[in-house]
Short mmCIF file of C-alpha atoms and ligand atoms in Angstrom, two decimals:
data_model
loop_
_atom_site.label_atom_id
_atom_site.label_comp_id
_atom_site.label_asym_id
_atom_site.label_seq_id
_atom_site.Cartn_x
_atom_site.Cartn_y
_atom_site.Cartn_z
CA UNK W 190 -145.41 126.03 -30.33
CA UNK W 191 -142.26 128.14 -30.44
CA UNK W 192 -141.58 130.99 -28.01
CA UNK W 193 -138.96 133.74 -27.81
CA UNK W 194 -138.04 134.39 -24.16
CA UNK W 195 -136.55 137.61 -22.76
CA UNK W 196 -134.96 137.99 -19.30
CA UNK W 197 -133.61 141.25 -17.87
CA UNK W 198 -134.67 141.22 -14.21
CA UNK W 199 -131.24 141.41 -12.62
CA UNK W 200 -127.68 141.20 -13.91
CA UNK W 201 -128.07 138.76 -16.79
CA UNK W 202 -129.36 139.89 -20.16
CA UNK W 203 -130.84 136.84 -21.86
CA UNK W 204 -132.83 135.75 -24.88
CA UNK W 205 -133.78 132.22 -25.92
CA UNK W 206 -136.06 130.30 -28.25
CA UNK W 207 -137.82 127.21 -26.91
CA UNK W 208 -140.32 124.96 -28.63
CA UNK W 209 -142.79 122.42 -27.40
CA UNK W 210 -142.77 119.24 -29.35
CA UNK W 211 -144.60 115.96 -28.84
CA UNK W 212 -142.00 114.73 -26.34
CA UNK W 213 -141.69 117.90 -24.22
CA UNK W 214 -139.64 121.05 -24.49
CA UNK W 215 -136.61 121.68 -26.67
CA UNK W 216 -134.25 124.62 -26.35
CA UNK W 217 -133.37 125.93 -29.82
CA UNK W 218 -131.15 128.72 -28.54
CA UNK W 219 -130.12 130.09 -25.16
CA UNK W 220 -128.08 133.32 -25.12
CA UNK W 221 -126.97 134.89 -21.85
CA UNK W 222 -124.77 137.91 -21.26
CA UNK W 223 -123.59 138.16 -17.67
CA UNK W 224 -122.91 141.65 -16.34
CA UNK W 225 -120.65 140.40 -13.54
CA UNK W 226 -117.66 142.34 -14.88
CA UNK W 227 -119.68 145.59 -14.90
CA UNK W 228 -120.59 145.23 -11.23
CA UNK W 229 -117.53 143.50 -9.78
CA UNK W 230 -115.78 146.71 -8.76
CA UNK W 231 -118.80 147.67 -6.64
CA UNK W 232 -119.12 144.31 -4.87
CA UNK W 233 -122.77 143.93 -5.90
CA UNK W 234 -125.32 144.73 -8.59
CA UNK W 235 -125.73 148.47 -9.28
CA UNK W 236 -129.29 148.92 -10.60
CA UNK W 237 -128.53 151.91 -12.85
CA UNK W 238 -125.57 150.17 -14.50
CA UNK W 239 -127.66 147.00 -14.91
CA UNK W 240 -130.50 148.85 -16.67
CA UNK W 241 -128.13 150.62 -19.09
CA UNK W 242 -126.32 147.41 -19.89
CA UNK W 243 -129.60 145.58 -20.62
CA UNK W 244 -130.61 148.41 -22.91
CA UNK W 245 -127.43 148.26 -24.94
CA UNK W 246 -127.26 144.45 -25.16
CA UNK W 247 -130.81 143.18 -25.46
CA UNK W 248 -131.42 143.83 -29.18
CA UNK W 249 -128.22 142.04 -30.14
CA UNK W 250 -128.98 139.08 -27.90
CA UNK W 251 -132.48 138.67 -29.33
CA UNK W 252 -131.06 138.71 -32.87
CA UNK W 253 -128.49 136.10 -31.87
CA UNK W 254 -131.09 133.90 -30.20
CA UNK W 255 -133.25 134.03 -33.33
CA UNK W 256 -130.25 133.26 -35.57
CA UNK W 257 -129.01 130.40 -33.40
CA UNK W 258 -132.52 128.91 -33.49
CA UNK W 259 -132.70 129.42 -37.29
CA UNK W 260 -135.96 131.30 -36.81
CA UNK W 261 -137.62 134.25 -38.47
CA UNK W 262 -140.56 136.11 -36.90
CA UNK W 263 -143.03 133.95 -38.80
CA UNK W 264 -141.68 130.92 -36.90
CA UNK W 265 -142.45 132.45 -33.48
CA UNK W 266 -145.87 131.91 -31.88
CA UNK W 267 -145.41 133.99 -28.73
CA UNK W 268 -142.98 136.27 -26.92
CA UNK W 269 -142.39 135.73 -23.19
CA UNK W 270 -140.85 138.38 -20.98
CA UNK W 271 -139.95 138.55 -17.30
CA UNK W 272 -142.23 141.21 -15.80
CA UNK W 273 -141.08 140.76 -12.18
CA UNK W 274 -139.84 140.44 -9.54
CA UNK W 275 -136.56 142.25 -10.08
CA UNK W 276 -134.85 145.57 -10.60
CA UNK W 277 -137.36 147.92 -12.17
CA UNK W 278 -135.00 149.48 -14.72
CA UNK W 279 -134.09 146.10 -16.17
CA UNK W 280 -137.69 144.88 -16.11
CA UNK W 281 -138.81 148.00 -17.99
CA UNK W 282 -136.19 147.39 -20.67
CA UNK W 283 -137.38 143.83 -21.23
CA UNK W 284 -141.11 144.56 -21.05
CA UNK W 285 -140.92 147.57 -23.40
CA UNK W 286 -138.88 145.51 -25.87
CA UNK W 287 -141.44 142.68 -25.76
CA UNK W 288 -144.31 145.13 -26.26
CA UNK W 289 -142.56 146.80 -29.18
CA UNK W 290 -141.80 143.47 -30.85
CA UNK W 291 -145.38 142.35 -30.28
CA UNK W 292 -146.79 145.58 -31.75
CA UNK W 293 -144.49 145.39 -34.78
CA UNK W 294 -144.98 141.71 -35.56
CA UNK W 295 -148.47 141.01 -34.25
CA UNK W 296 -147.12 138.14 -32.16
CA UNK W 297 -148.79 137.99 -28.71
CA UNK W 298 -146.62 138.45 -25.64
CA UNK W 299 -146.87 137.00 -22.14
CA UNK W 300 -145.70 138.65 -18.91
CA UNK W 301 -143.95 135.96 -16.87
CA UNK W 302 -143.06 135.83 -13.20
CA UNK W 303 -139.33 135.16 -12.99
CA UNK W 304 -139.84 132.81 -10.04
CA UNK W 305 -142.32 130.78 -12.07
CA UNK W 306 -139.57 130.37 -14.66
CA UNK W 307 -137.32 128.82 -12.01
CA UNK W 308 -140.20 126.76 -10.61
CA UNK W 309 -141.14 125.14 -13.94
CA UNK W 310 -137.60 124.53 -15.26
CA UNK W 311 -137.40 120.87 -14.11
CA UNK W 312 -140.38 120.12 -16.34
CA UNK W 313 -138.37 121.39 -19.30
CA UNK W 314 -135.13 119.64 -18.34
CA UNK W 315 -136.44 116.45 -16.73
CA UNK W 316 -140.11 116.26 -17.78
CA UNK W 317 -140.91 116.20 -14.05
CA UNK W 318 -144.59 115.63 -13.19
CA UNK W 319 -146.52 117.78 -10.67
CA UNK W 320 -146.49 118.10 -7.71
CA UNK W 321 -142.97 118.64 -6.38
CA UNK W 322 -141.11 120.55 -3.72
CA UNK W 323 -138.87 123.38 -4.90
CA UNK W 324 -135.99 124.86 -2.94
CA UNK W 325 -135.09 128.13 -4.64
CA UNK W 326 -131.76 129.47 -3.42
CA UNK W 327 -130.40 132.49 -5.24
CA UNK W 328 -129.01 135.96 -4.69
CA UNK W 329 -132.45 137.36 -3.87
CA UNK W 330 -134.59 134.43 -2.76
CA UNK W 331 -134.51 131.51 -0.36
CA UNK W 332 -137.81 129.70 -0.48
CA UNK W 333 -139.49 126.34 -0.26
CA UNK W 334 -142.39 126.23 -2.69
CA UNK W 335 -144.85 123.42 -3.31
CA UNK W 336 -145.32 123.43 -7.06
CA UNK W 337 -148.78 121.91 -7.55
CA UNK W 338 -149.56 122.79 -11.16
CA UNK W 339 -149.06 125.67 -13.59
CA UNK W 340 -150.09 128.82 -11.73
CA UNK W 341 -150.65 127.00 -8.42
CA UNK W 342 -147.73 127.54 -6.05
CA UNK W 343 -147.70 127.42 -2.27
CA UNK W 344 -144.84 129.11 -0.50
CA UNK W 345 -144.00 126.99 2.53
CA UNK W 346 -140.98 128.85 3.88
CA UNK W 347 -138.87 131.88 3.13
CA UNK W 348 -136.01 133.83 4.65
CA UNK W 349 -136.77 136.34 7.35
CA UNK W 350 -133.62 138.34 6.60
CA UNK W 351 -130.90 137.72 3.99
CA UNK W 352 -131.18 135.46 0.96
CA UNK W 353 -128.70 132.59 0.93
CA UNK W 354 -126.73 133.89 -2.06
CA UNK W 355 -126.58 137.26 -0.34
CA UNK W 356 -125.09 135.57 2.76
CA UNK W 357 -122.39 134.01 0.55
CA UNK W 358 -121.75 137.34 -1.20
CA UNK W 359 -121.52 139.30 2.06
CA UNK W 360 -119.19 136.72 3.60
CA UNK W 361 -116.96 136.91 0.53
CA UNK W 362 -116.91 140.70 0.67
CA UNK W 363 -115.98 140.64 4.34
CA UNK W 364 -113.08 138.32 3.58
CA UNK W 365 -112.02 140.43 0.57
CA UNK W 366 -112.80 137.61 -1.86
CA UNK W 367 -114.23 138.63 -5.24
CA UNK W 368 -117.80 139.09 -6.45
CA UNK W 369 -120.00 137.09 -6.84
CA UNK W 370 -118.99 135.52 -3.58
CA UNK W 371 -120.54 132.05 -3.72
CA UNK W 372 -117.98 130.41 -6.01
CA UNK W 373 -115.09 132.12 -4.17
CA UNK W 374 -116.31 130.98 -0.77
CA UNK W 375 -116.82 127.44 -2.07
CA UNK W 376 -113.32 127.37 -3.54
CA UNK W 377 -111.67 128.71 -0.37
CA UNK W 378 -113.73 126.27 1.74
CA UNK W 379 -112.16 123.39 -0.20
CA UNK W 380 -108.82 123.83 1.58
CA UNK W 381 -110.18 124.90 4.99
CA UNK W 382 -111.03 123.19 8.26
CA UNK W 383 -114.84 123.17 8.67
CA UNK W 384 -114.53 122.31 12.39
CA UNK W 385 -112.36 125.27 13.38
CA UNK W 386 -115.25 127.67 14.03
CA UNK W 387 -118.58 126.63 15.47
CA UNK W 388 -120.81 129.16 13.71
CA UNK W 389 -124.48 129.39 14.71
CA UNK W 390 -127.22 127.57 12.78
CA UNK W 391 -130.07 130.08 13.29
CA UNK W 392 -133.52 128.51 13.88
CA UNK W 393 -132.17 124.96 13.56
CA UNK W 394 -134.02 122.37 15.61
CA UNK W 395 -136.95 124.77 16.13
CA UNK W 396 -140.44 124.19 14.80
CA UNK W 397 -139.97 127.32 12.72
CA UNK W 398 -139.70 126.42 9.04
CA UNK W 399 -138.31 129.69 7.75
CA UNK W 400 -134.68 130.61 7.16
CA UNK W 401 -132.48 133.19 8.85
CA UNK W 402 -128.87 133.92 7.99
CA UNK W 403 -128.13 137.26 9.63
CA UNK W 404 -126.89 135.73 12.93
CA UNK W 405 -124.49 133.56 10.99
CA UNK W 406 -123.25 136.55 9.03
CA UNK W 407 -122.66 138.50 12.26
CA UNK W 408 -120.70 135.59 13.73
CA UNK W 409 -118.52 135.47 10.63
CA UNK W 410 -117.87 139.21 10.90
CA UNK W 411 -116.99 139.00 14.59
CA UNK W 412 -114.62 136.09 13.97
CA UNK W 413 -112.92 137.90 11.08
CA UNK W 414 -112.51 141.06 13.17
CA UNK W 415 -111.10 139.11 16.10
CA UNK W 416 -108.49 137.34 13.93
CA UNK W 417 -107.50 140.30 11.74
CA UNK W 418 -105.18 140.43 9.90
CA UNK W 419 -106.38 137.18 8.34
CA UNK W 420 -104.00 134.61 6.90
CA UNK W 421 -105.01 132.55 3.88
CA UNK W 422 -105.58 129.62 6.23
CA UNK W 423 -107.91 131.74 8.43
CA UNK W 424 -109.94 132.72 5.36
CA UNK W 425 -110.16 129.11 4.21
CA UNK W 426 -111.20 127.91 7.68
CA UNK W 427 -113.87 130.62 7.99
CA UNK W 428 -115.25 129.72 4.55
CA UNK W 429 -115.26 125.99 5.34
CA UNK W 430 -116.96 126.53 8.71
CA UNK W 431 -119.49 128.93 7.15
CA UNK W 432 -120.31 126.47 4.38
CA UNK W 433 -120.74 123.64 6.88
CA UNK W 434 -123.16 125.78 8.91
CA UNK W 435 -125.12 126.50 5.71
CA UNK W 436 -125.33 122.85 4.68
CA UNK W 437 -126.44 121.94 8.23
CA UNK W 438 -129.18 124.60 8.10
CA UNK W 439 -130.37 123.41 4.68
CA UNK W 440 -130.29 119.79 5.80
CA UNK W 441 -132.37 120.62 8.89
CA UNK W 442 -134.94 122.65 6.95
CA UNK W 443 -135.23 120.16 4.11
CA UNK W 444 -135.76 117.28 6.54
CA UNK W 445 -138.53 119.27 8.18
CA UNK W 446 -140.21 119.95 4.83
CA UNK W 447 -140.00 116.35 3.70
CA UNK W 448 -141.38 115.12 7.03
CA UNK W 449 -144.22 117.62 6.69
CA UNK W 450 -145.31 115.91 3.48
CA UNK W 451 -144.62 112.39 4.66
CA UNK W 452 -146.49 112.93 7.96
CA UNK W 453 -149.47 114.31 6.07
CA UNK W 454 -149.34 111.12 3.98
CA UNK W 455 -148.92 113.25 0.91
CA UNK W 456 -147.02 110.40 -0.64
CA UNK W 457 -147.64 111.65 -4.16
CA UNK W 458 -144.93 114.25 -3.63
CA UNK W 459 -141.53 112.61 -3.83
CA UNK W 460 -139.24 114.98 -5.70
CA UNK W 461 -137.13 117.80 -4.33
CA UNK W 462 -135.98 120.32 -6.93
CA UNK W 463 -133.14 122.73 -6.24
CA UNK W 464 -132.75 125.85 -8.39
CA UNK W 465 -131.07 129.25 -8.26
CA UNK W 466 -127.40 130.22 -8.43
CA UNK W 467 -126.53 128.76 -5.02
CA UNK W 468 -127.55 125.33 -6.35
CA UNK W 469 -124.15 125.38 -8.08
CA UNK W 470 -122.53 124.69 -4.71
CA UNK W 471 -121.36 121.08 -4.63
CA UNK W 472 -121.45 120.72 -0.83
CA UNK W 473 -125.05 121.96 -0.81
CA UNK W 474 -126.07 119.67 -3.66
CA UNK W 475 -124.62 116.62 -2.00
CA UNK W 476 -126.22 117.48 1.38
CA UNK W 477 -129.61 117.80 -0.32
CA UNK W 478 -129.08 114.62 -2.29
CA UNK W 479 -128.32 112.78 0.94
CA UNK W 480 -131.40 114.10 2.77
CA UNK W 481 -133.65 113.29 -0.17
CA UNK W 482 -132.26 109.74 -0.42
CA UNK W 483 -132.66 109.16 3.33
CA UNK W 484 -136.39 109.76 2.92
CA UNK W 485 -136.84 107.90 -0.34
CA UNK W 486 -137.15 111.12 -2.32
CA UNK W 487 -135.18 112.06 -5.40
CA UNK W 488 -133.25 115.28 -5.91
CA UNK W 489 -133.71 116.95 -9.28
CA UNK W 490 -131.19 119.64 -10.13
CA UNK W 491 -131.44 121.29 -13.55
CA UNK W 492 -128.09 121.80 -15.31
CA UNK W 493 -126.27 124.82 -14.01
CA UNK W 494 -126.90 127.08 -16.98
CA UNK W 495 -130.63 126.56 -16.43
CA UNK W 496 -130.40 126.88 -12.62
CA UNK W 497 -129.07 130.42 -12.90
CA UNK W 498 -130.93 133.22 -14.65
CA UNK W 499 -131.73 132.56 -18.31
CA UNK W 500 -134.46 133.24 -20.85
CA UNK W 501 -135.17 129.61 -21.79
CA UNK W 502 -137.01 129.18 -18.48
CA UNK W 503 -139.10 132.28 -19.25
CA UNK W 504 -140.02 130.99 -22.72
CA UNK W 505 -140.85 127.59 -21.23
CA UNK W 506 -143.12 129.14 -18.57
CA UNK W 507 -145.10 130.81 -21.36
CA UNK W 508 -145.38 127.48 -23.17
CA UNK W 509 -146.69 125.89 -19.97
CA UNK W 510 -149.11 128.80 -19.59
CA UNK W 511 -150.29 128.68 -23.19
CA UNK W 512 -153.52 126.89 -22.32
CA UNK W 513 -155.99 128.98 -20.40
CA UNK W 514 -153.85 132.04 -19.71
CA UNK W 515 -154.53 135.02 -22.03
CA UNK W 516 -151.63 137.06 -23.44
CA UNK W 517 -150.76 140.40 -21.85
CA UNK W 518 -151.90 143.76 -23.18
CA UNK W 519 -150.21 147.11 -23.83
CA UNK W 520 -151.22 148.37 -20.37
CA UNK W 521 -149.08 145.83 -18.51
CA UNK W 522 -146.64 147.34 -16.00
CA UNK W 523 -143.67 145.39 -14.62
CA UNK W 524 -143.63 144.65 -10.89
CA UNK W 525 -140.43 144.87 -8.88
CA UNK W 526 -142.17 142.77 -6.21
CA UNK W 527 -144.29 139.91 -7.41
CA UNK W 528 -144.60 136.93 -5.06
CA UNK W 529 -145.14 133.56 -6.66
CA UNK W 530 -147.71 132.72 -4.03
CA UNK W 531 -149.85 135.86 -3.71
CA UNK W 532 -151.65 134.33 -0.73
CA UNK W 533 -148.49 134.01 1.35
CA UNK W 534 -148.09 136.83 3.82
CA UNK W 535 -144.95 138.94 3.70
CA UNK W 536 -142.48 138.31 6.50
CA UNK W 537 -140.71 141.12 8.28
CA UNK W 538 -137.35 141.65 6.66
CA UNK W 539 -137.84 138.97 4.04
CA UNK W 540 -136.63 139.81 0.57
CA UNK W 541 -135.18 143.05 1.94
CA UNK W 542 -133.19 143.27 -1.20
CA UNK W 543 -136.02 141.46 -2.93
CA UNK W 544 -134.69 142.23 -6.35
CA UNK W 545 -132.87 139.12 -7.42
CA UNK W 546 -134.26 135.69 -7.86
O1 KG4 Q 247 -129.70 132.71 -9.50
P1 KG4 Q 247 -128.50 133.58 -9.60
O2 KG4 Q 247 -127.51 133.30 -10.69
O3 KG4 Q 247 -128.86 135.08 -9.73
C1 KG4 Q 247 -129.81 135.70 -8.98
O4 KG4 Q 247 -129.67 135.76 -7.75
O5 KG4 Q 247 -130.75 136.15 -9.62
O6 KG4 Q 247 -127.75 133.47 -8.18
C2 KG4 Q 247 -126.61 134.22 -7.90
C3 KG4 Q 247 -126.19 133.90 -6.49
C4 KG4 Q 247 -125.06 134.78 -6.00
O7 KG4 Q 247 -125.41 135.26 -4.72
C5 KG4 Q 247 -123.87 133.84 -5.96
O8 KG4 Q 247 -122.93 134.18 -4.96
C6 KG4 Q 247 -124.54 132.52 -5.68
O9 KG4 Q 247 -125.72 132.53 -6.44
N1 KG4 Q 247 -123.69 131.40 -6.08
C7 KG4 Q 247 -123.17 130.49 -5.22
C8 KG4 Q 247 -122.35 129.64 -6.00
N2 KG4 Q 247 -122.39 130.06 -7.30
C9 KG4 Q 247 -123.22 131.13 -7.33
N3 KG4 Q 247 -123.33 130.34 -3.91
C10 KG4 Q 247 -122.67 129.32 -3.32
N4 KG4 Q 247 -121.84 128.48 -3.97
C11 KG4 Q 247 -121.65 128.60 -5.30
N5 KG4 Q 247 -120.83 127.76 -5.94
ZN1 ZN Q 248 -133.36 133.96 -10.79
#
């Protein structure tokens, strides 16, 4: 089975071809155009600019993905497109393109939940067996999800205010570092003193399993205001102290999650997967690796280009869904909000931005 994937939910335009062979999945092509340069001047993603950019780039990217994979339409069995969650203008561009291609070629198309793409990626990259625990940390989401099987996801925790990537981006903006902020904060943290500021670790040590980052963000702002004008050393120390607070929070939450499974004697679950753009952060990766090892779990981190937004994960999700899930019809409408676990109740303030995954 060979699938063309399309991803346009946020600020990456992407197309990819993935096939399922006897020994798992194989990526035949994986084309991504990042819009970072288009949005950098605004310090964040501008939905209107994103939608226009997707529109002008998507056709070319699909052609390139097909060429790179040495495929013609007769080689493609299905088209997979992100239908949510995300920015509605971008989602419409992708979904309309998938519908048009499907109508013109007769190839069925599947509407895919972007979060499901992230959730199933370790099965493509590592052949990981169900069930496993997923920590999704990106610009729009911060969630623990128990991935039980295809289509069966249980959200165990989420943020009650900002997403983790958003916290990095806002901190960077406050310190006049560039956009996106995560890599800049990580770089500045490398030369800073993580002990200089004792920033809060909201909810740590409490029974609460969810995340909160707004108190930390406020503390960073107050510190920056108090010290202004900031020297390079101040910026580095703030970044290092912020990053240490984040790794402490993640360590605390992850321990709690792992204990939850171990205490329930759910010993069949032994793998922690980290995905999303924030998973690029080396301090975070090594903290998670350490916690996992302490409990006899393993950390699985897909390669960076498959941790961040891409279309290979969307194509792969359709391959995983091929059995027992019918293709989508012409009536399908994209959903800017589309929780992975429809049973999980919404939390006040969670996913406020709710547009990036
Ligand atoms: O998954 P992603 O590429 O896009 C979506 O959110 O959909 O994640 C982007 C987020 C941004 O908030 C960015 O600042 C953050 O991931 N990020 C990082 C790092 N690299 C990217 N955060 C912390 N450390 C990094 N090295
Ligand atoms: Zn994403």
